[in-house]
XYZ file of C-alpha atoms in Angstrom:
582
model
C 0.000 0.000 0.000
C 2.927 2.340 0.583
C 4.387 1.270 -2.609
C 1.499 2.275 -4.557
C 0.829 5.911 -2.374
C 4.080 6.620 -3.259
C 3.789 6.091 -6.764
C 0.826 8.550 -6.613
C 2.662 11.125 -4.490
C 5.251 11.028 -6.959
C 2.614 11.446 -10.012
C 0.728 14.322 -8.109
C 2.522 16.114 -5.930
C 3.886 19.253 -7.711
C 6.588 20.095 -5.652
C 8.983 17.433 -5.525
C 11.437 18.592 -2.835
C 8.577 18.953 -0.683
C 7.640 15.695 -1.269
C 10.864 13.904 -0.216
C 10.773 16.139 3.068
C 7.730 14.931 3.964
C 9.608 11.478 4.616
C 9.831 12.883 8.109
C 6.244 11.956 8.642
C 7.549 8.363 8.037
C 9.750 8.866 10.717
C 6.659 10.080 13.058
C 4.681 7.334 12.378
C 7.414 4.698 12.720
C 8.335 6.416 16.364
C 4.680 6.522 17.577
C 3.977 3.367 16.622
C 7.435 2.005 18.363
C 6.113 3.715 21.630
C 2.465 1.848 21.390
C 3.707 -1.432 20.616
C 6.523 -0.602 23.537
C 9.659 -0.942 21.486
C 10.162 2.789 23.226
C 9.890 3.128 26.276
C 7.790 6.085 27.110
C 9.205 8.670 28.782
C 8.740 12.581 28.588
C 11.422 13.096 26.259
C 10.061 10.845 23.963
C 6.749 12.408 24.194
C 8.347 15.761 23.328
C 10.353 14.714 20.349
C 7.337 13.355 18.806
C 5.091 16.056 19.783
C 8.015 18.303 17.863
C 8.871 16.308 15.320
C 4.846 15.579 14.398
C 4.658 19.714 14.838
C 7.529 20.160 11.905
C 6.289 17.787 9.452
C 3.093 19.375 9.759
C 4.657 22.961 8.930
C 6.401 21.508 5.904
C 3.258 21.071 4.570
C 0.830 23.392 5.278
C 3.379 26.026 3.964
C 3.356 24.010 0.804
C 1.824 26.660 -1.603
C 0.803 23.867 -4.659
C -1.182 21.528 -2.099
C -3.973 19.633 -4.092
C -6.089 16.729 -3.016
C -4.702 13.779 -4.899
C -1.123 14.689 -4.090
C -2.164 15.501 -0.586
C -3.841 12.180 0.256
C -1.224 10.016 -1.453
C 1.458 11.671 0.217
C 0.314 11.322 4.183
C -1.222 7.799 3.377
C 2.333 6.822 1.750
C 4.573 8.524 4.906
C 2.162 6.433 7.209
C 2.026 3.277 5.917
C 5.765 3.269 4.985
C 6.463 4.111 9.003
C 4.320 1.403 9.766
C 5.910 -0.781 7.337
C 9.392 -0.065 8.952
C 7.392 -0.168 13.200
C 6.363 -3.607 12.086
C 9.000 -5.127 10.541
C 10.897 -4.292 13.710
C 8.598 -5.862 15.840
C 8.455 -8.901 13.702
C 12.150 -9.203 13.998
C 12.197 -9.188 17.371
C 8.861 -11.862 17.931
C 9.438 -13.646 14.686
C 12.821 -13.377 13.559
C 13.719 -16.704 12.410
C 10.624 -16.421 9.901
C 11.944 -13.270 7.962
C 14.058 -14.545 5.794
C 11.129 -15.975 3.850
C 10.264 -12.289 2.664
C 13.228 -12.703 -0.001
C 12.206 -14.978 -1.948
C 8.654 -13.639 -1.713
C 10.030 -10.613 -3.180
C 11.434 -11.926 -6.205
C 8.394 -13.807 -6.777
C 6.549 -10.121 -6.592
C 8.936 -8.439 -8.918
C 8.623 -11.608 -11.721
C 5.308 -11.136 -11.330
C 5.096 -7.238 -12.029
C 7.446 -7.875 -14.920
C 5.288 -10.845 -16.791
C 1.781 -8.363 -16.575
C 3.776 -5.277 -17.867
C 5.244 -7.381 -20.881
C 1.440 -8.904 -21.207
C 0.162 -5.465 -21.176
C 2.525 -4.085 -23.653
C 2.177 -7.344 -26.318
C -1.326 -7.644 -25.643
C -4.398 -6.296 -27.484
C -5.334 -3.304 -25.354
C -5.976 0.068 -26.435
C -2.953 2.171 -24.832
C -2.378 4.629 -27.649
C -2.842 7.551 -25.559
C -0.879 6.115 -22.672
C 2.104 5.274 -24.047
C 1.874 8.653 -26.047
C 1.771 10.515 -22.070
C 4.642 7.554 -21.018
C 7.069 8.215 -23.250
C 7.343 11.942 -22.205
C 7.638 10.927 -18.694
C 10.079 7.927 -19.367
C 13.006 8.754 -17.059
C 10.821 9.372 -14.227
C 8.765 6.199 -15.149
C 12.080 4.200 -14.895
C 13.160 5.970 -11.639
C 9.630 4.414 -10.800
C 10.015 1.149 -11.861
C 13.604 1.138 -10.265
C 12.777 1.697 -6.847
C 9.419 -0.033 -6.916
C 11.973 -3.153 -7.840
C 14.358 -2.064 -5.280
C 11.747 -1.800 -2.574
C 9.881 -4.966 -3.133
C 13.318 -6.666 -2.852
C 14.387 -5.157 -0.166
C 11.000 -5.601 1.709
C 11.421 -2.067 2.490
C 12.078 1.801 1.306
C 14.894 3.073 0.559
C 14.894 5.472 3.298
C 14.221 3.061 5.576
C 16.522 -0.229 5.167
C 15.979 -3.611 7.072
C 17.971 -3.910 9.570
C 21.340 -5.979 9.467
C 21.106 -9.429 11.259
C 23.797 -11.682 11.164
C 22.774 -15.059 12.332
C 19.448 -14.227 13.491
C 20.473 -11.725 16.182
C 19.325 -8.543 17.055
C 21.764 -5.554 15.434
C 23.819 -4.024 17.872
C 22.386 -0.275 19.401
C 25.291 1.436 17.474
C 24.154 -0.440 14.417
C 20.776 0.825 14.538
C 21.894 4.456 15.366
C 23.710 4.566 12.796
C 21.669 3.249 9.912
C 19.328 6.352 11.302
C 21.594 8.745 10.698
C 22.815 7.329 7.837
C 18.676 7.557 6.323
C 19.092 11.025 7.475
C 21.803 11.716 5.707
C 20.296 10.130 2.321
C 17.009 11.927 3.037
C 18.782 15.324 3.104
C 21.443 14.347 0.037
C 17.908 12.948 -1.795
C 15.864 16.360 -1.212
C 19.126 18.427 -2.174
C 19.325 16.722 -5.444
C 15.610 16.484 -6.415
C 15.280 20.191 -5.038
C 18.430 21.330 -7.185
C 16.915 19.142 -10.571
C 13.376 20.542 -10.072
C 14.155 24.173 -9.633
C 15.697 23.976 -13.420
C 12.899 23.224 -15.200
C 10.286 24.590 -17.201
C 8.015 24.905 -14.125
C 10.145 25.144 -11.284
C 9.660 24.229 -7.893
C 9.934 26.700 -4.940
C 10.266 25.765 -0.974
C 9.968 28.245 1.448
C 12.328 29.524 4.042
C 9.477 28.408 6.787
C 9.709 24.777 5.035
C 13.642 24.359 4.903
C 13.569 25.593 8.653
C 10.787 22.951 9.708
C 12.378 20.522 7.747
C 16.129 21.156 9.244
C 14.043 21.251 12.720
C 12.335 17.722 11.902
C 15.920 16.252 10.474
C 17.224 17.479 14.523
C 14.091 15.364 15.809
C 14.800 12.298 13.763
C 18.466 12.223 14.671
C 18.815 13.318 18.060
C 18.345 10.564 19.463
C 20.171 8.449 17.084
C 23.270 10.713 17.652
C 22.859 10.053 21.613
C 22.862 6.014 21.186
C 26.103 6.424 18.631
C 27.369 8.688 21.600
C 26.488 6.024 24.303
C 28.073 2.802 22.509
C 31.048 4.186 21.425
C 34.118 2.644 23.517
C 36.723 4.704 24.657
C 34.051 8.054 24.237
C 35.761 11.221 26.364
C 33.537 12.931 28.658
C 34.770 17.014 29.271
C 36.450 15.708 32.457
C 38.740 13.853 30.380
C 37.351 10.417 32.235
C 36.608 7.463 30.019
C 33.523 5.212 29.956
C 32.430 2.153 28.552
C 28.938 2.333 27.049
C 27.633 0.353 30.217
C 29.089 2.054 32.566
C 27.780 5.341 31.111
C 24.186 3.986 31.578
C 24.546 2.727 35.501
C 25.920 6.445 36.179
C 22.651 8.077 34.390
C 20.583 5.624 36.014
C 22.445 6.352 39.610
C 21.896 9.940 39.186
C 18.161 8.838 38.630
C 18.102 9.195 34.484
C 16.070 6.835 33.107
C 18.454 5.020 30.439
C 15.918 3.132 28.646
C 15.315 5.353 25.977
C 18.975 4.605 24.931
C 17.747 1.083 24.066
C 17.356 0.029 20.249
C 14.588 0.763 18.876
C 14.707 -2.926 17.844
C 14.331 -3.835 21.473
C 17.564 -4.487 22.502
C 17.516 -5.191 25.946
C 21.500 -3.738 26.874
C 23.752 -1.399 25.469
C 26.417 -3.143 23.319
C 29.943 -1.772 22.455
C 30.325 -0.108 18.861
C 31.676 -2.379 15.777
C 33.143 0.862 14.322
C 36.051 2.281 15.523
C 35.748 6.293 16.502
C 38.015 7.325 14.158
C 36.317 5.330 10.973
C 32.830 7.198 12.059
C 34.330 10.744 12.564
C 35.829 10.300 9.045
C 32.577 9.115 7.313
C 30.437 11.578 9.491
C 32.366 14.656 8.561
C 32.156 12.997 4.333
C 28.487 13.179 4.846
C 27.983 16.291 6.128
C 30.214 17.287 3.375
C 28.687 16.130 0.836
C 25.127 17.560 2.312
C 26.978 21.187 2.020
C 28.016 20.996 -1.236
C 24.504 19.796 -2.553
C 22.276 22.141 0.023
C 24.278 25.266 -1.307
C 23.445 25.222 -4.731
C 20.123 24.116 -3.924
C 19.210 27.080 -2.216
C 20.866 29.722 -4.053
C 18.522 28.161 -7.005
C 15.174 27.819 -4.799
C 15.384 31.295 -3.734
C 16.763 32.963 -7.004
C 13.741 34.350 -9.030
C 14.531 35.372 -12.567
C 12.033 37.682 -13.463
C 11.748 37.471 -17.387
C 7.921 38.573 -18.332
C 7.409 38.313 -22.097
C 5.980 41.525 -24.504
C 2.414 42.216 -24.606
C 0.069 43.807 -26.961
C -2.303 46.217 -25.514
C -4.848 48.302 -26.513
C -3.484 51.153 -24.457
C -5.300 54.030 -26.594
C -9.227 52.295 -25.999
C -11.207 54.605 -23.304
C -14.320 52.285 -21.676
C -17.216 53.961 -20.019
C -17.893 51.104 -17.879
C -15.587 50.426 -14.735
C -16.251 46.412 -14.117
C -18.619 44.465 -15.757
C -19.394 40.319 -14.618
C -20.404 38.577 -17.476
C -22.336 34.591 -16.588
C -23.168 32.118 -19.129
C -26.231 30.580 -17.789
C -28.035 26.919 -19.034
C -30.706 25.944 -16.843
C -29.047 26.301 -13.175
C -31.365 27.353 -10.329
C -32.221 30.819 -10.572
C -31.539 31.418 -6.966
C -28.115 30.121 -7.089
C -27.336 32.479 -9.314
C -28.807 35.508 -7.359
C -26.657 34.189 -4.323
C -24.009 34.542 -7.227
C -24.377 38.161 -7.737
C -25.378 38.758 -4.184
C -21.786 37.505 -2.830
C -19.912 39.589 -5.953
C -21.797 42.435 -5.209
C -21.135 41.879 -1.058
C -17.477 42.351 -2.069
C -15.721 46.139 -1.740
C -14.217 46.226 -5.209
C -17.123 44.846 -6.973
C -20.362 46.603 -4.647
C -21.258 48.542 -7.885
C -20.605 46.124 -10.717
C -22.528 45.760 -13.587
C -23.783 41.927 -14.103
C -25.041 40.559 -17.327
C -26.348 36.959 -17.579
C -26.241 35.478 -21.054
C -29.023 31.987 -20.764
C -28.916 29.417 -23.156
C -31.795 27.604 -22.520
C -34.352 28.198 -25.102
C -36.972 27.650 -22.340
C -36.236 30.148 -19.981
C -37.784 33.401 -18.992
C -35.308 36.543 -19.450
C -37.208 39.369 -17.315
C -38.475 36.717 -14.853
C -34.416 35.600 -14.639
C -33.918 39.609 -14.725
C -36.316 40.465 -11.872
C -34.967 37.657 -9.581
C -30.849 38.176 -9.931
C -31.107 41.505 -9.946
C -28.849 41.432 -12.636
C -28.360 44.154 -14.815
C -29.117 42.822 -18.283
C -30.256 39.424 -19.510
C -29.414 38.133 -22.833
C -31.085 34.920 -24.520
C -28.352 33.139 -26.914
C -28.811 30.077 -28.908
C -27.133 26.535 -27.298
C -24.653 26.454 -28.807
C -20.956 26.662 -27.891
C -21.377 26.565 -23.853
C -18.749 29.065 -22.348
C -16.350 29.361 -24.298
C -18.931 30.936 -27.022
C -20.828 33.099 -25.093
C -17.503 34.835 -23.706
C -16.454 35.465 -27.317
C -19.854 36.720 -28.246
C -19.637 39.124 -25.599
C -16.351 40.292 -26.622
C -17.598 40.869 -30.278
C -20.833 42.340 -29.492
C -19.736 44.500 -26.791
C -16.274 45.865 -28.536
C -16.472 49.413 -28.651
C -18.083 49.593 -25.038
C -16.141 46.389 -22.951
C -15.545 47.159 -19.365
C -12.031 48.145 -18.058
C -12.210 44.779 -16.644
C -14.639 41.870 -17.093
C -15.129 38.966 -15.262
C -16.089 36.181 -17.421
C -17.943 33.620 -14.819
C -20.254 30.231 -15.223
C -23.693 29.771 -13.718
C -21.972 27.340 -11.266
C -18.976 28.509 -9.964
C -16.652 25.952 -9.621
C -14.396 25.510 -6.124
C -17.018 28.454 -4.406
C -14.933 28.368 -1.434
C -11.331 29.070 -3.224
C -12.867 31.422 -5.784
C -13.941 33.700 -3.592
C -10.650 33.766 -1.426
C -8.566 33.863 -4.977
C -10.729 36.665 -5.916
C -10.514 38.745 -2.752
C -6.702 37.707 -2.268
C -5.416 38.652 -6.022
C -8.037 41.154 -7.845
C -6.322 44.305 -8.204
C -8.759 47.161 -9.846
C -7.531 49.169 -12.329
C -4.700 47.017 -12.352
C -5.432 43.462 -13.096
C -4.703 42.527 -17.106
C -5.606 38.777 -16.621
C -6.197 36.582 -13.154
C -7.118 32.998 -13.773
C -9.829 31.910 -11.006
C -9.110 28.046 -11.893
C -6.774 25.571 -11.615
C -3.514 27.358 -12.019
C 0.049 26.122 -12.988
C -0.113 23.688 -15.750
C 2.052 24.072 -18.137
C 2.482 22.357 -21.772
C 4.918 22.552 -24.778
C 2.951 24.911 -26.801
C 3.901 22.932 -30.460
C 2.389 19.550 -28.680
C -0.044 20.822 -25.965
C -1.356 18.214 -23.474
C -2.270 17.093 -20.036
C -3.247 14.955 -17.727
C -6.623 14.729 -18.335
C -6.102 12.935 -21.972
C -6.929 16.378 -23.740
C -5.008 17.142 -26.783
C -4.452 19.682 -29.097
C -4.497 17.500 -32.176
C -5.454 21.165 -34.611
C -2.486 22.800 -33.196
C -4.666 25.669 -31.890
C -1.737 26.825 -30.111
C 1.191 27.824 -31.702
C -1.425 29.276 -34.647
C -3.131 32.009 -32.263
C 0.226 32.505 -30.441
C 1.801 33.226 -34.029
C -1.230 35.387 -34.800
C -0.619 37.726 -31.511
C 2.707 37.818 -32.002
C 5.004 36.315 -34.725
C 7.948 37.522 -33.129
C 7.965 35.970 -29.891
C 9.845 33.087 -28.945
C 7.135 31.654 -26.500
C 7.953 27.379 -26.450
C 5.427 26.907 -23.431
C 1.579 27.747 -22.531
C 0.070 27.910 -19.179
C -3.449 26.045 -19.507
C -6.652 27.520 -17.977
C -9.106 25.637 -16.535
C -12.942 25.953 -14.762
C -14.021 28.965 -17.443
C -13.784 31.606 -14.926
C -11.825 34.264 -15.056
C -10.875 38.235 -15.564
C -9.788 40.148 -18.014
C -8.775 43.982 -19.333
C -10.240 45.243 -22.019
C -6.512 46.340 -22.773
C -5.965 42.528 -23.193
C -8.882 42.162 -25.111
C -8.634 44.244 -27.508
C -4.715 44.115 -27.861
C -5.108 41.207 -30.446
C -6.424 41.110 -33.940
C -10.266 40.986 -34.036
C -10.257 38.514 -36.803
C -8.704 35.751 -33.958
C -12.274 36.318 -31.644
C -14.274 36.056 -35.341
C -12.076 32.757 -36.485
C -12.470 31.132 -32.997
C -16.457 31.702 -32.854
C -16.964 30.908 -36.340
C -15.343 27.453 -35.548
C -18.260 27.268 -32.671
C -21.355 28.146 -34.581
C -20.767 26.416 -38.151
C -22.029 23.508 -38.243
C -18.993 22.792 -41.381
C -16.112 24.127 -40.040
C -13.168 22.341 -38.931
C -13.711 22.298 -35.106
C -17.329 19.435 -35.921
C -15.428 17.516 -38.482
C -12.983 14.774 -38.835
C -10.192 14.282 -38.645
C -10.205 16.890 -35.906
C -12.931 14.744 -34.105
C -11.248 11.312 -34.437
C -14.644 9.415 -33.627
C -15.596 11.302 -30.627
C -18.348 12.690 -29.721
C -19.780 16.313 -30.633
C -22.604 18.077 -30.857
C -23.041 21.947 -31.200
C -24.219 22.560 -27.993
C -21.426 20.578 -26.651
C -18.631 20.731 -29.012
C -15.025 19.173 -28.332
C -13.766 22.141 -29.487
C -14.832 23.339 -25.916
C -12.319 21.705 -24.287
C -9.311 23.751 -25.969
C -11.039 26.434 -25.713
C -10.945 26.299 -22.203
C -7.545 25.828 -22.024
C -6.521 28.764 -24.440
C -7.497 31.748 -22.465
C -4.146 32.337 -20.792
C -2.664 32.130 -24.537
C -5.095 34.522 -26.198
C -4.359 36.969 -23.635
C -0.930 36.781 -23.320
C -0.450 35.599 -19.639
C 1.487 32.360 -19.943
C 4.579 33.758 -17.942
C 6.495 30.670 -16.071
C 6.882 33.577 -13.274
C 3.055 32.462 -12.863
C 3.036 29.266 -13.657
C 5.157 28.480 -10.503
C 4.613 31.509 -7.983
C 0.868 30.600 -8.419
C -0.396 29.357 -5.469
C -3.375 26.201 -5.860
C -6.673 26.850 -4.934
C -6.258 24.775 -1.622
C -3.298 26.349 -0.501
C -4.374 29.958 -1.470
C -1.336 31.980 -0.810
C 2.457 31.314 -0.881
C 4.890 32.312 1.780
C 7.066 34.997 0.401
C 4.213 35.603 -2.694
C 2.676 38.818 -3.454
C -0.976 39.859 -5.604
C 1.144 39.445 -8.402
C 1.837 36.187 -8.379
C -1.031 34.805 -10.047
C -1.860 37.454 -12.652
C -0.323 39.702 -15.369
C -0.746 43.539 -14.820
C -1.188 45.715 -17.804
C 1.717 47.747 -16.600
């Protein structure tokens, strides 16, 4: 089960050096399950370090500022179960420990296993055209995958958290244990150096906060204190400041004369006296001070690069010279939703202090509805019957044609039912800047594509190469290789922005809409799929094209963007989701 979390985690989670800190909640789990099952003795001091330790792991990620829910839930479930994992395996060892050595050959029964169904999948007749199209762009991190999936189902265990040595079916000596702790310390920190340094250099970078490298360094303290104290205890020949040397056992019958308790000393395992040390002081000061080496030289780069923001914002085409009579304007593309909904709508817009004296204009496509009786109940400000056809996307174009020589400063281009209420309204109190915002997604934010083959993970395509052909129309010039995808339909937008681009592009992308011939309802475009005019396919890119045709697909918001669950970023400004005009 922690095998298969983690695969998630890895697939979800957007910001990967996060992710590998959060291995510290592996750590929690595996020490507060050693203290139930009694494998710790409980004593204050172990209390506190898991209080502490529980208290860091859980700033790490609440400070996370691209938290969503499949990436969240993957993540905890795989930390907790791969604690577990490494709690119980302990135990076992100690109850059961001449059975373990089963679990090998298990293993390699496991891995055979995996390897026989992938080669059946890939030789047999299945359909998997699309996902070996989305594999093959993710192949080295689908072989990193399939590497340590291997590894751990050999190993019976993660990487981070190796069985421990036994040698003829004895427990490992305390110094042993305390050491392979430190040394899964030392990988943990090495691991979330290198990911952090690899992740920060591409096209949407990661970014950890000074509050997360802090909690972090304060969990990695937590982890290894104690570790560091049982090295410290089985050491022989270990100098106290007096200059007075004790043996490991005699260190432990002077703290428990002076009334220490000295049981939190013992292995973890549940070793039931303090052994001597197999490794000679001198061969652990050498490879402790080559580990904390090489965790310099990989911790420096990696935060010079987290914490370096090159600002590089693209050129955009305005309509600087346009003069609009109307301040804000909310534009929603109705169907049949519940009138009163959308009164609550325009009720909670209008509650708002930069929006109190907005005009609202509902556009309703259903043929069936009544206009003043919508009218009389929204208290919006104009209603406008449309025929079904296009959803969205063509109504917001409509407007923008229709309404060109008397747009608002700023619309906000909304759906009947507002997607994520809860976040919207926080993303739209948090980052709307009047009189200053040029375009502020209200969606999902921070996907990014290679504009020439546009995709995602949602098996959406742009096969018509809608992409690169309205960025070369805006600007033929620019060297723009990536878009930022929109999602949800809801969003805001200057009239600067709007009208900045050739009017033929709004005309072209409608006309694809509303004939029933053009390109957008025919094959090969369609490729067998379904599509009707009132809910064309088409619908789907344009969705997805808004940050495009407005010239907002900046990488500078792609990753300062905070998700709608996290909501702000530590560090982040009102600018970090949006492009200003100016």
């Amino acid at each position: 089960m922690a095998m298969f979390c983690a695969i998630q985690a890895v697939l979800h989670f957007s910001n990967l050096p996060v992710l590998v800190m959060l291995t510290t909640i592996a750590f929690f789990a595996e020490g507060a399950l050693h203290v139930i099952a009694k494998l710790t003795p409980l004593s204050r001091m172990e209390i506190v370090r898991l209080i502490l330790l529980g208290l860091a792991c859980a700033g790490i990620l609440s400070a996370d500022h691209r938290l969503g829910v499949p990436g969240l839930v993957s993540s905890i479930l795989a930390m907790l179960f791969t604690g577990a994992a490494s709690a119980l395996r302990k135990l076992t060892n100690k109850h059961f420990s001449s059975h373990t050595a089963k679990f090998t050959a298990e293993s390699k029964w496991l891995v055979i296993m995996g390897n026989v169904v992938a080669i059946a999948w890939l030789l047999g007749p299945f359909n998997k055209e699309r996902t070996l199209q989305i594999d093959t762009q993710h192949a080295p991190l689908l072989a990193l995958n399939a590497f340590s999936t291997a590894a751990a189902a050999l190993l019976g265990t993660s990487i981070f958290f190796p069985r421990d040595t036994q040698y003829n079916d004895q427990q490992p000596r305390i110094v042993d244990a305390s050491l392979q702790t430190i040394s899964n310390v030392m990988m943990l920190m090495i691991t979330t150096a290198i990911t952090g340094c690899y992740s920060v250099l591409v096209v949407r970078r990661s970014y950890t906060s000074w509050y997360q490298v802090w909690c972090f360094l304060f969990a990695i303290v937590c982890v290894g204190s104690r570790a560091i104290e049982g090295v410290y205890l089985a050491t022989p020949g270990r100098r106290s400041n007096g200059g007075v040397r004790y043996q490991p056992l005699e260190r432990a019958q002077s703290l428990a004369h002076d009334g220490l308790d000295t049981s939190s000393f013992v292995d973890e395992a549940g070793i039931e006296s303090l052994e001597t040390s197999s490794v000679s002081p001198w061969r652990l000061r050498i490879s402790t001070s080559l580990a904390g080496f090489i965790v310099g030289i990989l911790w420096v780069p990696y935060l010079y690069l987290n914490f370096r923001h090159d600002v590089v914002r693209n050129d955009v085409m305005v309509d600087s010279q346009y003069q609009p009579i109307i301040s804000r304007e909310v534009v929603i593309s109705m169907y049949n939703e519940p009138t009163d909904d959308v009164a609550q709508l325009i009720r909670n817009l209008r509650n708002m202090t930069q929006l109190s004296s907005t005009r609202v204009t509902i556009y309703i496509k259903d043929n069936d509805a009544d206009a003043e009786q919508v009218k009389q109940q929204t208290k919006a400000d104009d209603v406008v019957m449309l025929p079904n056809i296009g959803r969205e996307g063509e109504t917001y174009i409509n407007h923008m044609l229709t309404r060109w020589d008397s747009l608002a400063a700023e619309t906000i281009f909304l759906q009947a039912h507002i997607h994520n209420p809860r976040e919207f309204y926080a993303r739209l109190n948090r980052f709307y800047q009047p009189s200053r915002t040029g375009f502020l997604s209200l969606g999902w934010s921070g996907v990014v594509c290679d504009i020439e083959d546009c995709s995602d993970e949602y098996f959406w395509r742009d096969e018509a190469h809608i992409f690169p052909e309205i960025q070369a129309r805006i600007n033929n010039s620019a060297t723009q290789s990536n878009a930022l995808l929109n999602y949800k339909g809801q969003f805001i937008v200057s009239a600067a922005r709007i009208r900045g681009i050739d009017k033929n592009i709004y005309d072209d992308l409608r006309e694809a809409f509303v004939d029933e011939e053009s390109w957008a309802h025919q094959e090969p475009y369609l490729q067998g799929r379904e599509d009707s005019m009132s809910q064309p396919l088409f619908g789907y890119t344009m969705e997805r094209i808004w940050n495009v045709l407005f010239q907002c697909s900046d990488m500078q918001v792609a990753w300062k963007c905070p998700s709608l669950i996290s909501g702000w970023r530590f560090g982040g400004d009102v600018g970090d989701c949006q492009c200003f005009d100016s």
